[in-house]
PDB file of C-alpha atoms in Angstrom:
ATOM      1  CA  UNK A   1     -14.756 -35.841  -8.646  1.00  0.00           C
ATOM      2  CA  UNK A   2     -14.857 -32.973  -6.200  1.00  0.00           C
ATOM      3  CA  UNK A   3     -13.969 -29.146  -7.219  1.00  0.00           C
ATOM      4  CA  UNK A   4     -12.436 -27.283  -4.869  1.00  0.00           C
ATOM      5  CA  UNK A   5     -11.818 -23.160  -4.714  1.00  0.00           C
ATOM      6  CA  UNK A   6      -8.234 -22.516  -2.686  1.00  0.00           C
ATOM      7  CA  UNK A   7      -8.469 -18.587  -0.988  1.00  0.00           C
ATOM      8  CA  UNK A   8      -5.073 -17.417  -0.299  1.00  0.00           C
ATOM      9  CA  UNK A   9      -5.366 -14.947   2.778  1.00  0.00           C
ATOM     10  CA  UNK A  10      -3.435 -12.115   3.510  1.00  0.00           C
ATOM     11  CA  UNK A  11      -1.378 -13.581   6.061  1.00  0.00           C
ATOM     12  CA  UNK A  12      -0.055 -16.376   3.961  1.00  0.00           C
ATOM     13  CA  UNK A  13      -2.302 -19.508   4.372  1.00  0.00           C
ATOM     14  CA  UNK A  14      -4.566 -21.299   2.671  1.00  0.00           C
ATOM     15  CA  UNK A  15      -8.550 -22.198   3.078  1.00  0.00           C
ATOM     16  CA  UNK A  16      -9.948 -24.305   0.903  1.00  0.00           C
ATOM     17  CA  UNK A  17     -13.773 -24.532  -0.133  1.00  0.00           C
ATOM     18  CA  UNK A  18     -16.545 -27.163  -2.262  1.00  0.00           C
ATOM     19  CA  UNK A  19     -17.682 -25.457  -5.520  1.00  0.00           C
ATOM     20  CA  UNK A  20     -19.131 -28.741  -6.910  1.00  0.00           C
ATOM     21  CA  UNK A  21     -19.634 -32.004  -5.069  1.00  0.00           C
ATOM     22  CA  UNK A  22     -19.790 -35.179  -6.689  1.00  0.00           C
ATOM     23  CA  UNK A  23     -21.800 -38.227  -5.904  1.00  0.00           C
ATOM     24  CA  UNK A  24     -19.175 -40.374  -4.776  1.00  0.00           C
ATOM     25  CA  UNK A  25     -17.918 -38.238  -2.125  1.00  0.00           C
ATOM     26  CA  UNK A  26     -18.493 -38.743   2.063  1.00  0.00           C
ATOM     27  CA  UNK A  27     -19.185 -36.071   4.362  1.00  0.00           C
ATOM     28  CA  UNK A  28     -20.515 -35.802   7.464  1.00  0.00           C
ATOM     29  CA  UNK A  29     -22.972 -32.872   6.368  1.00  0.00           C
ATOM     30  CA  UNK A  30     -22.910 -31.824   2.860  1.00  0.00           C
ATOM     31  CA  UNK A  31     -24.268 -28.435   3.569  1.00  0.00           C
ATOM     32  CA  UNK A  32     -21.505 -26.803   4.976  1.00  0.00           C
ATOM     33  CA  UNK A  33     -19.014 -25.127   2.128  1.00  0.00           C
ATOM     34  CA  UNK A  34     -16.143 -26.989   3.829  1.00  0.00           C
ATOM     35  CA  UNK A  35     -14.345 -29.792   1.362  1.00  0.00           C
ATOM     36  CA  UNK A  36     -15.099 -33.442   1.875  1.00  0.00           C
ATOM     37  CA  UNK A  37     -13.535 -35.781   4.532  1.00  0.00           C
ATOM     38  CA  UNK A  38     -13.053 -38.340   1.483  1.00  0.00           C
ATOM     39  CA  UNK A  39     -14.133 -38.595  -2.239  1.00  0.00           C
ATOM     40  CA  UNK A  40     -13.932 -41.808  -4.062  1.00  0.00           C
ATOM     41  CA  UNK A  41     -13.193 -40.137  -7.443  1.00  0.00           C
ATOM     42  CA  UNK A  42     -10.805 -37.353  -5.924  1.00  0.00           C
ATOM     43  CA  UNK A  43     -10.874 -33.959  -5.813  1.00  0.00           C
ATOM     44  CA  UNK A  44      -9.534 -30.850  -7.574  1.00  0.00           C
ATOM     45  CA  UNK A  45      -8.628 -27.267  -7.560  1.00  0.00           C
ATOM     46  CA  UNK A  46     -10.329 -25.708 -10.159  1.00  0.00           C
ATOM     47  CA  UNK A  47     -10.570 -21.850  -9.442  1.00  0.00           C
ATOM     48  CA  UNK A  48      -7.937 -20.010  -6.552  1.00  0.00           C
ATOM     49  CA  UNK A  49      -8.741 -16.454  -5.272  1.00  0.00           C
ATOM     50  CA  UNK A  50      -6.643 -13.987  -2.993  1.00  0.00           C
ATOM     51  CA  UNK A  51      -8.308 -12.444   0.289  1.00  0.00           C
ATOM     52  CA  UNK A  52      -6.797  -9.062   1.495  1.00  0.00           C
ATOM     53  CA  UNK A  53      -8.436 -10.283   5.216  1.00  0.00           C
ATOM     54  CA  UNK A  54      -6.264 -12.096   7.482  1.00  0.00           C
ATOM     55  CA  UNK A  55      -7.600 -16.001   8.069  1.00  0.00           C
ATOM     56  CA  UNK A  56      -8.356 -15.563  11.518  1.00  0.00           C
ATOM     57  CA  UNK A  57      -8.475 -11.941  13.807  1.00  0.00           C
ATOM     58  CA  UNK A  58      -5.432 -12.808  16.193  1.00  0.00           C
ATOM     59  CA  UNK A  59      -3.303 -14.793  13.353  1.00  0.00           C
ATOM     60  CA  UNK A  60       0.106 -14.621  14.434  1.00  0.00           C
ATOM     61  CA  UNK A  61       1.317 -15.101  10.621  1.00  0.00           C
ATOM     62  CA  UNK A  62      -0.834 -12.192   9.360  1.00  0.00           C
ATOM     63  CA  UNK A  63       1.347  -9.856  12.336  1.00  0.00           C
ATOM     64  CA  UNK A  64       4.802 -10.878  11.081  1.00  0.00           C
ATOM     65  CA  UNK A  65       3.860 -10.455   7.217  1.00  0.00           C
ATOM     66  CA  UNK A  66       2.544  -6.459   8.664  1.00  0.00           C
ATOM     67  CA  UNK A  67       5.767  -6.289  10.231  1.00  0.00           C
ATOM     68  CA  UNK A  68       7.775  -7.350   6.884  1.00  0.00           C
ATOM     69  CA  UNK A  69       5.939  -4.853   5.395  1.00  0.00           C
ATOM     70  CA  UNK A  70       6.355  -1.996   7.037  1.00  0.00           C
ATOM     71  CA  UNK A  71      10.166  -2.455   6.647  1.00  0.00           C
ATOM     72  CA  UNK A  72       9.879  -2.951   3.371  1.00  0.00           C
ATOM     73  CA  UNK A  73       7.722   0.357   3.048  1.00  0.00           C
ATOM     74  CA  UNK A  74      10.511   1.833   5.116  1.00  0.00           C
ATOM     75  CA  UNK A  75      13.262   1.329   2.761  1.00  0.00           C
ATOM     76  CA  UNK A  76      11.773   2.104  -0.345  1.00  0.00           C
ATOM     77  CA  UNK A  77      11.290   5.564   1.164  1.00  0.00           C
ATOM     78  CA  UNK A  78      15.007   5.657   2.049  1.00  0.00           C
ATOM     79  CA  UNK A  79      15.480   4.992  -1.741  1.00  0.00           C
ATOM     80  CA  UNK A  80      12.576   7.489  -2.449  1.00  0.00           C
ATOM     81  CA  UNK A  81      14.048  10.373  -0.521  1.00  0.00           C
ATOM     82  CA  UNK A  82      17.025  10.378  -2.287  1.00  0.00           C
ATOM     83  CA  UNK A  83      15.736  10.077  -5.809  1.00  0.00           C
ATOM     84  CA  UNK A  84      14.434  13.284  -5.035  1.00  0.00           C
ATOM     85  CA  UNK A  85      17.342  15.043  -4.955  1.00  0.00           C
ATOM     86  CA  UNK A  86      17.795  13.273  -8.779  1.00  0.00           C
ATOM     87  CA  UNK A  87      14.938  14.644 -10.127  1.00  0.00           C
ATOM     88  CA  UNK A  88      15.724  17.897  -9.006  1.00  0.00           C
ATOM     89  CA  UNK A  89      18.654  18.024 -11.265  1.00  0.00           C
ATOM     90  CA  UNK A  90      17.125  16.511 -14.167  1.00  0.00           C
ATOM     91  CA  UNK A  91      13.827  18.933 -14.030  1.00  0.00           C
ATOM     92  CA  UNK A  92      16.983  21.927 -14.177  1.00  0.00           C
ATOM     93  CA  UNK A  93      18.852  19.128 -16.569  1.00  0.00           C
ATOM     94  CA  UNK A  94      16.098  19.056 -19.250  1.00  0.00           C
ATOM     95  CA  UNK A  95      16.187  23.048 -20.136  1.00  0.00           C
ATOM     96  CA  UNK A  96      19.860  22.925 -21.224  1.00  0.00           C
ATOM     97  CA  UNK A  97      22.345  24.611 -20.229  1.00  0.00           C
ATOM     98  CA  UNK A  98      22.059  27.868 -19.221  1.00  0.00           C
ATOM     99  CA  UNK A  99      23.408  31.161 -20.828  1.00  0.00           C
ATOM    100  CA  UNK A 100      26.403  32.209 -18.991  1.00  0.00           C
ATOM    101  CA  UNK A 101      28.940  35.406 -19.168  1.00  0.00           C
ATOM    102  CA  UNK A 102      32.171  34.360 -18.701  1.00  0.00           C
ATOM    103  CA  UNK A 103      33.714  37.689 -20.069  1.00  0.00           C
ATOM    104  CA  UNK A 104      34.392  39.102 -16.095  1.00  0.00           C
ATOM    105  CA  UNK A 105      36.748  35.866 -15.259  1.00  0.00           C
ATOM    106  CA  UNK A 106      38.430  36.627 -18.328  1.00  0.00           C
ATOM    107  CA  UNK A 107      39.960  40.185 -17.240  1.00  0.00           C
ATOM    108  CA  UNK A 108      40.951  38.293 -14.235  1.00  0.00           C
ATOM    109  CA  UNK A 109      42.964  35.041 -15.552  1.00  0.00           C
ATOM    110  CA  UNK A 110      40.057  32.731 -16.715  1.00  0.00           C
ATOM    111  CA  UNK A 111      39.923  31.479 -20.312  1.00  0.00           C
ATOM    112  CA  UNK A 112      36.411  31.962 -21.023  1.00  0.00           C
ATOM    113  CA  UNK A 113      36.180  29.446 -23.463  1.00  0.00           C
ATOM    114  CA  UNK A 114      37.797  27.171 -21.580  1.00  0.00           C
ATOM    115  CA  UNK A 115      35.075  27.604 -18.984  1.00  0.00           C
ATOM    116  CA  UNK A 116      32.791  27.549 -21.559  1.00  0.00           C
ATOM    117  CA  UNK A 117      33.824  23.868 -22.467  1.00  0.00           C
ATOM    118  CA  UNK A 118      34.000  22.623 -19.288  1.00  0.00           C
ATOM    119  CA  UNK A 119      30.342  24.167 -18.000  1.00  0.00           C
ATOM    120  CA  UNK A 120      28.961  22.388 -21.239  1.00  0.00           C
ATOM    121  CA  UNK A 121      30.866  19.165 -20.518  1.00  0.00           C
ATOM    122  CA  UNK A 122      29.723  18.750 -17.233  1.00  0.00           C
ATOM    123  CA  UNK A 123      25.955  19.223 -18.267  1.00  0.00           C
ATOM    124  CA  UNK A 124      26.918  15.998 -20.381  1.00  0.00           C
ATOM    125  CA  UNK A 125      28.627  14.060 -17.369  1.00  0.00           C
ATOM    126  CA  UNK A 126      25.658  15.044 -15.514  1.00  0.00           C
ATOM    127  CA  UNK A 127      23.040  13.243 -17.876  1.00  0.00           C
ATOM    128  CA  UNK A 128      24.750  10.480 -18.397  1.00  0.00           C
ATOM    129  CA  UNK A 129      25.037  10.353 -14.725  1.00  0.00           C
ATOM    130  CA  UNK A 130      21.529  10.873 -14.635  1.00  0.00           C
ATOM    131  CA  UNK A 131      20.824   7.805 -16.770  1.00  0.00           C
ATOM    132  CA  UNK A 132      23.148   5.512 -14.331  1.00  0.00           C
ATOM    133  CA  UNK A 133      21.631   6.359 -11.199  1.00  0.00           C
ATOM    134  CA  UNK A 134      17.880   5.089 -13.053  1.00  0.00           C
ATOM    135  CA  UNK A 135      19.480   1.669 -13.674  1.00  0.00           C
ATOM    136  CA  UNK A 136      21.012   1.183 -10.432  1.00  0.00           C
ATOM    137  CA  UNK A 137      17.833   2.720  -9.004  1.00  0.00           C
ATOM    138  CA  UNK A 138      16.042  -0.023 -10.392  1.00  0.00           C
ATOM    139  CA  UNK A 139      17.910  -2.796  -9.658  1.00  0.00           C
ATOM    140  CA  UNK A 140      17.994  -1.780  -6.464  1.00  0.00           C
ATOM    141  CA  UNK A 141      14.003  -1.830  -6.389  1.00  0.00           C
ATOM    142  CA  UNK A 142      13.812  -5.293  -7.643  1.00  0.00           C
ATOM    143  CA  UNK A 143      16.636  -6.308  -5.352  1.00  0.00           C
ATOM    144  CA  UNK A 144      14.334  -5.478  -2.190  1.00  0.00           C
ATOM    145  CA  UNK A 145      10.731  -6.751  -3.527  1.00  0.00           C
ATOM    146  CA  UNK A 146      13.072  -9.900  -4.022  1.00  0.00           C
ATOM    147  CA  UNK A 147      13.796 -10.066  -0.745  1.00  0.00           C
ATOM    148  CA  UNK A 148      10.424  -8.922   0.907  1.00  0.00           C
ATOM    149  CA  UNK A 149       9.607 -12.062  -1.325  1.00  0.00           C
ATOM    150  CA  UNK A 150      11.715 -14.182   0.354  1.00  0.00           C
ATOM    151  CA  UNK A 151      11.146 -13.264   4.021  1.00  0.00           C
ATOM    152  CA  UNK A 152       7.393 -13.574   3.563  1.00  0.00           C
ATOM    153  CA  UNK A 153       7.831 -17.103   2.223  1.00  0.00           C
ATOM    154  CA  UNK A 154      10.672 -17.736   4.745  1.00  0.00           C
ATOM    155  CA  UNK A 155       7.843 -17.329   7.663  1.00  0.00           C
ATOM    156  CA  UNK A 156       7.673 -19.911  10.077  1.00  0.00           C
ATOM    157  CA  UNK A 157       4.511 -21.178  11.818  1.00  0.00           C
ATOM    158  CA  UNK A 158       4.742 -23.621  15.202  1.00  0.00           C
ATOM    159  CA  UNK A 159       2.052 -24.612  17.683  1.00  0.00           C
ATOM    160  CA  UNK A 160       3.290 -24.755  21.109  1.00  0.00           C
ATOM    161  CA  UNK A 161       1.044 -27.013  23.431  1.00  0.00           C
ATOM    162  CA  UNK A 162       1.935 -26.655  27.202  1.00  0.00           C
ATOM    163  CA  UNK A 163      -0.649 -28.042  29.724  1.00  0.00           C
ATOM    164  CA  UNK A 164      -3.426 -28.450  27.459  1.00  0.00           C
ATOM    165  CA  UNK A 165      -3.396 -25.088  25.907  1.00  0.00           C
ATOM    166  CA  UNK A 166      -2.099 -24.401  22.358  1.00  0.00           C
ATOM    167  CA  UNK A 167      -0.406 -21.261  21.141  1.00  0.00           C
ATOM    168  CA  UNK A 168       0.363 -20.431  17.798  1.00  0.00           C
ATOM    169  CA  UNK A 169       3.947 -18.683  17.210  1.00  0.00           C
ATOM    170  CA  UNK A 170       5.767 -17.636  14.525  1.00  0.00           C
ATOM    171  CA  UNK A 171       9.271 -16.843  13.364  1.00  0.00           C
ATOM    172  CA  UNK A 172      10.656 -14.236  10.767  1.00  0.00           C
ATOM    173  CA  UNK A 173      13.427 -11.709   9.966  1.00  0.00           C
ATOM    174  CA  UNK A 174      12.898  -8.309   9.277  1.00  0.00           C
ATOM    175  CA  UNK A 175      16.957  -7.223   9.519  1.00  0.00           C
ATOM    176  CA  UNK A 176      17.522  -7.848   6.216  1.00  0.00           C
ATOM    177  CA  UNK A 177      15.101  -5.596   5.004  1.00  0.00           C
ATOM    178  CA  UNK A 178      15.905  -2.893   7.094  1.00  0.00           C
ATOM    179  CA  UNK A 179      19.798  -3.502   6.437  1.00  0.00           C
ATOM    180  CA  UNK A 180      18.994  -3.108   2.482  1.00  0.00           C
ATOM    181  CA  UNK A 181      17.442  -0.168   2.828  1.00  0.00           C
ATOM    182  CA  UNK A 182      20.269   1.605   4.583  1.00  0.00           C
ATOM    183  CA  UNK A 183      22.939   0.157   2.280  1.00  0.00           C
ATOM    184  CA  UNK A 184      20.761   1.345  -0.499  1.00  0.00           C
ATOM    185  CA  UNK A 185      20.809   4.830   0.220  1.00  0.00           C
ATOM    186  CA  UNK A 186      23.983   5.432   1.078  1.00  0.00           C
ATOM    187  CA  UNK A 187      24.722   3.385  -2.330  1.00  0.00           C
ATOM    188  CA  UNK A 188      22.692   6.005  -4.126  1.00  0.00           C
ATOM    189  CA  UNK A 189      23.824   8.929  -2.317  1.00  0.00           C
ATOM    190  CA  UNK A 190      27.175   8.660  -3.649  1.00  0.00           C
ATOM    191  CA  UNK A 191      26.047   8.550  -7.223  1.00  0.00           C
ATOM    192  CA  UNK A 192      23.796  11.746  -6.602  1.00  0.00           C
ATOM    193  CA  UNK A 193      26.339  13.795  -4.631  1.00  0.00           C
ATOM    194  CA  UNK A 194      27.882  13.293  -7.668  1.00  0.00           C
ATOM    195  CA  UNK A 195      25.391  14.064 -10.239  1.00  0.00           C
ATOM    196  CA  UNK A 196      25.351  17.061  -7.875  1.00  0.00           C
ATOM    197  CA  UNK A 197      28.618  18.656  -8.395  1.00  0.00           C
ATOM    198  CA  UNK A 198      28.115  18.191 -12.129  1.00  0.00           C
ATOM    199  CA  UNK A 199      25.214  20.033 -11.657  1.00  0.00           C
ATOM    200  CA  UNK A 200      26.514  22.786  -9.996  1.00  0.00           C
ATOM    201  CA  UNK A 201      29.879  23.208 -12.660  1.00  0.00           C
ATOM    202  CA  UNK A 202      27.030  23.486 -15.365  1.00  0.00           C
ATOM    203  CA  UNK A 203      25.721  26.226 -13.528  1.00  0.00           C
ATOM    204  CA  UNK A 204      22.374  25.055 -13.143  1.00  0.00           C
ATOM    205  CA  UNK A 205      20.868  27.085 -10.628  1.00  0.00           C
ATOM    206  CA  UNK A 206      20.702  29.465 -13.072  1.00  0.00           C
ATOM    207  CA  UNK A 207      17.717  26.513 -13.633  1.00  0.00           C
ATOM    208  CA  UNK A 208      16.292  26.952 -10.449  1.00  0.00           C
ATOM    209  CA  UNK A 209      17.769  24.209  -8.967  1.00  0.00           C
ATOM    210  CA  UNK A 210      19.188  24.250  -5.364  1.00  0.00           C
ATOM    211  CA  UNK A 211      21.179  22.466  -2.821  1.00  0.00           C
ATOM    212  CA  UNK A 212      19.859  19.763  -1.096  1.00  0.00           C
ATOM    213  CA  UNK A 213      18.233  20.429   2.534  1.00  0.00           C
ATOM    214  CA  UNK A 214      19.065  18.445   4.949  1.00  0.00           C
ATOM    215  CA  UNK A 215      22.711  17.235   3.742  1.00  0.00           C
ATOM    216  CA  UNK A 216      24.877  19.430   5.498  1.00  0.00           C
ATOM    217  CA  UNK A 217      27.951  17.896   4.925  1.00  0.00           C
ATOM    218  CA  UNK A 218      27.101  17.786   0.843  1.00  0.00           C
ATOM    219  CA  UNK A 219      26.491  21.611   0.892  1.00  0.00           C
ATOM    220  CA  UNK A 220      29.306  22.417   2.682  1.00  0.00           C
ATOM    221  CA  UNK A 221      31.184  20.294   0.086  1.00  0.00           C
ATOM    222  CA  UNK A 222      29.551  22.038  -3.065  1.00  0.00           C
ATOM    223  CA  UNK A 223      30.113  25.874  -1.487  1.00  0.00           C
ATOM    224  CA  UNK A 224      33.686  25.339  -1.309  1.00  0.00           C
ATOM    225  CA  UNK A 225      33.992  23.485  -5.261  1.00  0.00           C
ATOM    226  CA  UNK A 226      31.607  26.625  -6.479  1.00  0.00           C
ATOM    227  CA  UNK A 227      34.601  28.685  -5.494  1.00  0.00           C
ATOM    228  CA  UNK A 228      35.375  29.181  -9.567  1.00  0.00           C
ATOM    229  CA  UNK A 229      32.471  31.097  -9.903  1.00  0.00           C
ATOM    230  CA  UNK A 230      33.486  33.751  -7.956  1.00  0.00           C
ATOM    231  CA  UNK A 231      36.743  33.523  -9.619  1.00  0.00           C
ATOM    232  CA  UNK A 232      38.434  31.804  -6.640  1.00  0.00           C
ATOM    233  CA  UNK A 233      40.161  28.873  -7.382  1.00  0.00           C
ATOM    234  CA  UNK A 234      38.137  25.486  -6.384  1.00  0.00           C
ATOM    235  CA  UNK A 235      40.700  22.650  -6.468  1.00  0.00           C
ATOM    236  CA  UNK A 236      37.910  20.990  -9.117  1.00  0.00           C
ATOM    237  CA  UNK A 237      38.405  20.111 -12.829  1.00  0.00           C
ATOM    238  CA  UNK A 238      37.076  23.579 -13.518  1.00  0.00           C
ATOM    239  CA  UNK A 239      40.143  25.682 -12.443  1.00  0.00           C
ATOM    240  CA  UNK A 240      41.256  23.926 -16.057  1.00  0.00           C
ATOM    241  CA  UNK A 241      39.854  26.964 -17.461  1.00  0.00           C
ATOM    242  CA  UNK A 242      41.898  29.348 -15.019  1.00  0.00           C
ATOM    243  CA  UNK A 243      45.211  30.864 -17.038  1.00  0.00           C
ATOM    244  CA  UNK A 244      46.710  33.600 -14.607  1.00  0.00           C
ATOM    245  CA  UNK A 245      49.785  33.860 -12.564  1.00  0.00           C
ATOM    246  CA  UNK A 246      47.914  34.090  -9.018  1.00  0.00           C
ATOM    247  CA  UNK A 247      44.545  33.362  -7.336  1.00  0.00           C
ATOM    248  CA  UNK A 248      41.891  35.993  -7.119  1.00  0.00           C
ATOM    249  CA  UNK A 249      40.252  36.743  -4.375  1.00  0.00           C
ATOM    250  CA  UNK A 250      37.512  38.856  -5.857  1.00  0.00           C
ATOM    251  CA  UNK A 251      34.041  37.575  -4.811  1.00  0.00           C
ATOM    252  CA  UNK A 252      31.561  37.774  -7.474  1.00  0.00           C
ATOM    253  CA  UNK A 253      28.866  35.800  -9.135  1.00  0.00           C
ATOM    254  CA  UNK A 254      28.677  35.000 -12.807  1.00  0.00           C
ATOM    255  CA  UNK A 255      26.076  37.588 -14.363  1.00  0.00           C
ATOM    256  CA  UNK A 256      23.878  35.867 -16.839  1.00  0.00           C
ATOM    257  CA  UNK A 257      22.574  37.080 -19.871  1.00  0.00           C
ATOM    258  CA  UNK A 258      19.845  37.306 -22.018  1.00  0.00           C
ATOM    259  CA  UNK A 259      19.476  34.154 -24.844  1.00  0.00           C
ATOM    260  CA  UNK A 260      19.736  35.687 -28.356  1.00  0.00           C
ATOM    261  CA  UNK A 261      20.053  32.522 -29.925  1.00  0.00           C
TER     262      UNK A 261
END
């Protein structure tokens, strides 16, 4: 019996090679490392290796699996970009909350305990928020190596003879990828603008966290529900804590103070 070595390449196909030849096979010249036209005992693949080379230079297979993979490349960095905005929040999340003085919304119809409550509640919202967006994060991973998977192995490969000359084509779709990735992010978008506005009721700038650049539309959105904090009504969960007659009007920040705990 012959054994046989089986190189995977890059682009997808297979070369196969003699590692020992046996007496009974036939070839036309045993030197080469190529397997035999016929073996009278059979042969076998005894040992398989992976090539990070294309099989040939112009290999039309190796071009559509680059292709595949730059979309796929592409829309984990969709997912990537957004994540960062997550870990913002949990980097602020992880030092607690912060130490706020609610005492000037009180002379002006705040409950400060109220406030007090509903700061410390929505540092809780916001971690288990936190925890959510890391499972659906990585689902959503495995979801698109799945189906980079299956667009590599959905590759196509036909040889088109016209007039005596042979071309080698292939076929492939890359919209799928590219579709994910956009679905993807606006998927996890809505779970951080969430996380988000928890955030910012916990007060966690005080953390050195910060609105996101380049999402105008989400700080325009959290400027308006910060409102409370300047004792101006905010049309959020966190005018629960307001108690007075009318709005104020009076723009001011919450003044923190020093932990004594």
């Amino acid at each position: 019996m012959c054994y046989l070595k089986e190189l995977t390449f890059s682009c997808g196909h297979k070369g196969l090679s003699i590692r020992e030849r046996c007496r009974a096979t036939f070839s036309t010249n045993k030197e080469t490392p190529f397997p035999p036209e016929y073996c009278r005992t059979g042969i076998r693949v005894t040992t398989t290796e992976t090539s990070s080379a294309p099989c040939k230079k112009n290999c039309q297979r190796y071009h559509a699996v680059q292709t595949l993979s730059q979309r796929y490349e592409e829309a984990k960095k969709k997912i990537e970009k957004v994540s960062g905005r997550v870990l913002a929040v949990q980097k602020a999340a992880e030092k607690g909350l912060p130490v706020i003085n609610f005492r000037n919304h009180g002379e002006r119809g705040w409950d400060p305990r109220m406030l007090e409550k509903l700061y410390s509640q929505s540092l809780h919202d916001a971690n288990s928020l936190l925890g959510e967006y890391s499972c659906v994060e990585k689902d959503l991973l495995e979801e698109l190596e799945a189906l980079y998977l299956a667009a590599k192995s959905d590759i196509k490969d036909y040889i088109v003879a016209y007039k005596g000359v042979s071309s080698e084509l292939v076929s492939f779709d890359e919209r799928q990828l590219e579709a994910f990735g956009n679905t993807a992010r606006e998927q996890l978008r809505d779970l951080v603008c969430e996380i988000e506005r928890r955030a910012s009721e916990a007060c966690l700038e005080k953390h050195g966290w910060a609105l996101p650049d380049g999402d105008t539309e989400q700080c325009e959105v959290m400027l308006k529900r910060a409102a409370w904090k300047r004792g101006v009504l905010s049309g959020t969960r966190m005018d629960d804590g307001f108690v007075g007659k009318e709005q104020r009007e009076t723009e001011y920040d919450i003044v923190p103070v020093q932990d004594t705990r």
